[in-house]
Each structure stands twice: as C-alpha cells, then as structure tokens.
Coordinates of C-alpha atoms in Angstrom, one line a residue:
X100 CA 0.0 0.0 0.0
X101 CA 2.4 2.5 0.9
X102 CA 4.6 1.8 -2.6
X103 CA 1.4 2.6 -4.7
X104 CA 0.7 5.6 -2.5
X105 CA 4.3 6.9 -2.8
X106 CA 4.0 6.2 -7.2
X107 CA 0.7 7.8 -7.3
X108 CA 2.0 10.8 -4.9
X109 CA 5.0 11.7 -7.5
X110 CA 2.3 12.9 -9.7
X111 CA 1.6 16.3 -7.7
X112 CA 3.5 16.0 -4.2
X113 CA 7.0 14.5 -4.8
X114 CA 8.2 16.0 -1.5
X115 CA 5.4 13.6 0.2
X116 CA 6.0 10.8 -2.2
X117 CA 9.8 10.7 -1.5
X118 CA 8.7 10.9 2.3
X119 CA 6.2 7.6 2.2
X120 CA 8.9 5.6 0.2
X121 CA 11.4 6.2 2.6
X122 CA 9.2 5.2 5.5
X123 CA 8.7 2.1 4.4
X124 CA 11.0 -0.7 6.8
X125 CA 11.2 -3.9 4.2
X126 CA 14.0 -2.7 1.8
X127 CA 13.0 -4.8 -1.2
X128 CA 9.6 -2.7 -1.0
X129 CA 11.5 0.3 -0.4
X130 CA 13.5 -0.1 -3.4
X131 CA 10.6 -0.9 -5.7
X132 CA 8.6 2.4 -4.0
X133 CA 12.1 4.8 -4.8
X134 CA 12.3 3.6 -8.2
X135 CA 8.5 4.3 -8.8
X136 CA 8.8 7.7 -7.5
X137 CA 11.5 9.0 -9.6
X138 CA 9.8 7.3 -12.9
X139 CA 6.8 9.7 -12.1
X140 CA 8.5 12.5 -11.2
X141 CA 9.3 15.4 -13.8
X142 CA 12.3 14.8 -15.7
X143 CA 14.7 17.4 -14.4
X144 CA 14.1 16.2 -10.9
X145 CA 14.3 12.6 -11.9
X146 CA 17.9 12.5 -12.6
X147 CA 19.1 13.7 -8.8
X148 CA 16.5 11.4 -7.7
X149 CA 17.7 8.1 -9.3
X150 CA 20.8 9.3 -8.3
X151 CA 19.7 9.1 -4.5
X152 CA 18.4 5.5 -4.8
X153 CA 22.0 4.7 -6.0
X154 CA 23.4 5.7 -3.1
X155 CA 20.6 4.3 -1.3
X156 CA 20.9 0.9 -3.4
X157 CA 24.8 0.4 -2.7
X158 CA 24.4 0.8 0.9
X159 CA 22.2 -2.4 1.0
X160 CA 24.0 -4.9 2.6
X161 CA 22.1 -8.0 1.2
X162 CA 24.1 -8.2 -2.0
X163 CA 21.2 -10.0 -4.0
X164 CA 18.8 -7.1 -3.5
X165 CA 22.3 -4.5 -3.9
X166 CA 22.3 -6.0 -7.4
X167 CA 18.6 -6.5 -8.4
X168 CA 18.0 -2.6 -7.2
X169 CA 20.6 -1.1 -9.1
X170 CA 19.3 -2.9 -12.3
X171 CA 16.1 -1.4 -12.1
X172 CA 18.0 2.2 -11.6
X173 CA 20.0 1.2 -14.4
X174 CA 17.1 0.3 -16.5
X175 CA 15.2 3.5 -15.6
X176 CA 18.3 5.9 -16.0
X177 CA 18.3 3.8 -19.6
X178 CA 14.6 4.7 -20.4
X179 CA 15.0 8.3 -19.2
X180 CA 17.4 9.0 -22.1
X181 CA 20.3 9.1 -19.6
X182 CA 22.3 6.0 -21.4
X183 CA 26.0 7.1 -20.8
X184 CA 24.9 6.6 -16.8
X185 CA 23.1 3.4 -17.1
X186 CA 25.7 1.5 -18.8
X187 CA 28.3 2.8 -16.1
X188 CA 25.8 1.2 -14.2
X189 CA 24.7 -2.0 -15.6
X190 CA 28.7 -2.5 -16.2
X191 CA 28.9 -1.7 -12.5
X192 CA 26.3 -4.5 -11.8
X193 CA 28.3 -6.6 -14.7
X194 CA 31.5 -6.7 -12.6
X195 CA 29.7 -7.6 -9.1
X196 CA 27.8 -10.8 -10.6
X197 CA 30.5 -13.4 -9.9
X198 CA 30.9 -12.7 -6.8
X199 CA 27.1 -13.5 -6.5
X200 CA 25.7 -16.5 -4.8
X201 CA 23.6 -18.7 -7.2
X202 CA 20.8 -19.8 -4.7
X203 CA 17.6 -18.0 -3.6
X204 CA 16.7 -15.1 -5.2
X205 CA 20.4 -14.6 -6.2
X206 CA 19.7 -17.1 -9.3
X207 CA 17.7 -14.8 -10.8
X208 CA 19.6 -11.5 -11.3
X209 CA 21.2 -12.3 -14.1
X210 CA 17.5 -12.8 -15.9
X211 CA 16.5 -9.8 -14.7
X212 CA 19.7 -8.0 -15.8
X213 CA 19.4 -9.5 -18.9
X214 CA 16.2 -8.4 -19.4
X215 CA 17.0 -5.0 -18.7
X216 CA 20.3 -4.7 -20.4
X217 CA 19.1 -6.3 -23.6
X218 CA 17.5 -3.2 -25.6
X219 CA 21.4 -1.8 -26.1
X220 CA 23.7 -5.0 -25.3
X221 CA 22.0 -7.7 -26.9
X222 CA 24.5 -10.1 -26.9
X223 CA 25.8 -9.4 -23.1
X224 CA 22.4 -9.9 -22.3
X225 CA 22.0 -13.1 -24.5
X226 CA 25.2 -14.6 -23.2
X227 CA 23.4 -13.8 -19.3
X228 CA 20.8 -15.5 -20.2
X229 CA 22.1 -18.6 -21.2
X230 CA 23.9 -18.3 -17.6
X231 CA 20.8 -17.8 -15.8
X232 CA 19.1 -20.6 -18.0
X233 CA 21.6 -22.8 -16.5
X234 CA 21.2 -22.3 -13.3
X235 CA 17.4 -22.5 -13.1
X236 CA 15.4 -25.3 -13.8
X237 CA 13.7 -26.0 -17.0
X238 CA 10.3 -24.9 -16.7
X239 CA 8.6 -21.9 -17.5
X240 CA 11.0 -19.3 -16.2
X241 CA 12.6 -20.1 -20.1
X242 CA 10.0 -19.0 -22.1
X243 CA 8.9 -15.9 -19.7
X244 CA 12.5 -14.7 -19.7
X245 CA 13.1 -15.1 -23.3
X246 CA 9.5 -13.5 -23.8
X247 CA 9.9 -10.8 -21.9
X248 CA 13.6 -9.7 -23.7
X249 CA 11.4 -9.7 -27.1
X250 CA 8.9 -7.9 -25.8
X251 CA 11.3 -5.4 -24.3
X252 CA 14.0 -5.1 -27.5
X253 CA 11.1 -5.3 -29.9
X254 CA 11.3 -1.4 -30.9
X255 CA 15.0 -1.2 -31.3
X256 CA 16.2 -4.4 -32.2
X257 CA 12.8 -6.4 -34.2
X258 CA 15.1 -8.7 -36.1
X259 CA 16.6 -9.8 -32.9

C-alpha cells in the first residue's frame, strides 16, 4: 500500500512521495517504492532522484537485493534518455555478478539484468541469459525470460 501511495504521490507531491517511500521498513519494497517515484517525477528532478536511490541501493548490505535494485535504476536511467549513466551502471552490476551466490533469489539476477540490459547490449544480455538458463530449472521461467527480452527489444532491435 504504501509503494502505490508513494507512485501515485509523485504525480503532484513528490516532496510527500519521497517521504512515504522512505518510510517504508522492508528494503525490497522500499527499493521498488524509490524507483516508482523518480519514474513519475518530472524529468529534471528525476535525474538527482535516481541518483539518490544509487546511493541508497549500494548501501544495501544483502548483495542480492544491492544487485537487483541497481538494475532497475539502471534500466530506468536507460529509459529516461540518460544512457552514458546506465551503462556505467549495468557495467557496474556486470563486474559484481561473480561474486554472486547462485541460490535464492540470487539465481535470478542475471534474468533480470538480462532483461534490462538487452535493448542496447544484446549479446551481453543473451550470453546472461544462457547463464541464468543454466542455473534455473527447465520450466517456464525459459520461455517468460526469453518473452519478456522480445517484448522489451522489440522497438530497437525487431530482427533480434
């Protein structure tokens, strides 16, 4: 409730959008609630705020959640025009996946960083894929990954 409160808020009161996100305790939430925010807010404000979820982001001590946060600031830097950022970013997130556990939740960030990366690094994003592919088990998490990269590259890349 209080992520689609904060969202909704960015639309007249980001001041009082900014303030329910940050209130919220479980950081996965939190992180989802920021990101929302900023992708409502006007653009010259959005920049400094996306900005602040970095910083908020790499301060996240559960490195699973570190990772899958800063793809989703990536991915929105990336759809707000601001690509020379997001791929600092993404490459940032690129560099840290190694060291990344492949159980839990962790076994999934390099789906959804494929996802996200794929519109302008196809083939890094093909070549995670196949990684995560690997590491999940076959069933339907294939198809909706692979899915949701065509959906996502259609505009840019329709051949691919």
């Amino acid at each position: 409730v209080q992520e689609r409160c904060a969202t909704r808020y960015a639309f007249s009161n980001g001041i009082r959008a900014q303030q329910i996100a940050d209130a919220i305790e479980d950081p996965e939430i939190r992180i989802d609630a920021l990101n929302g925010v900023a992708k409502n807010l006007a653009a010259r404000r959005k920049l400094a705020e996306l900005e602040q979820i970095v910083s908020t982001v790499e301060r996240t001590p559960d490195p699973t959640l570190r990772l899958w946060g800063l793809t989703l600031v990536a991915s929105s830097l990336f759809d707000s025009g601001e690509t020379v950022r997001a791929r600092e970013l993404f490459s940032h997130v690129l560099s840290m996946l190694p060291d990344l556990g492949r159980d839990g939740r962790a076994k999934y960030v390099p789906g959804l960083l494929a996802l996200h990366m794929a519109p302008f690094d196809y083939d890094t994003s093909r070549d995670l894929i196949k990684s995560f592919l690997s590491a999940v088990p076959k069933d339907r998490e294939h198809s909706r990954f692979f899915g949701n990269i065509a959906q996502r590259i259609a505009g840019s890349e329709p051949k691919e």
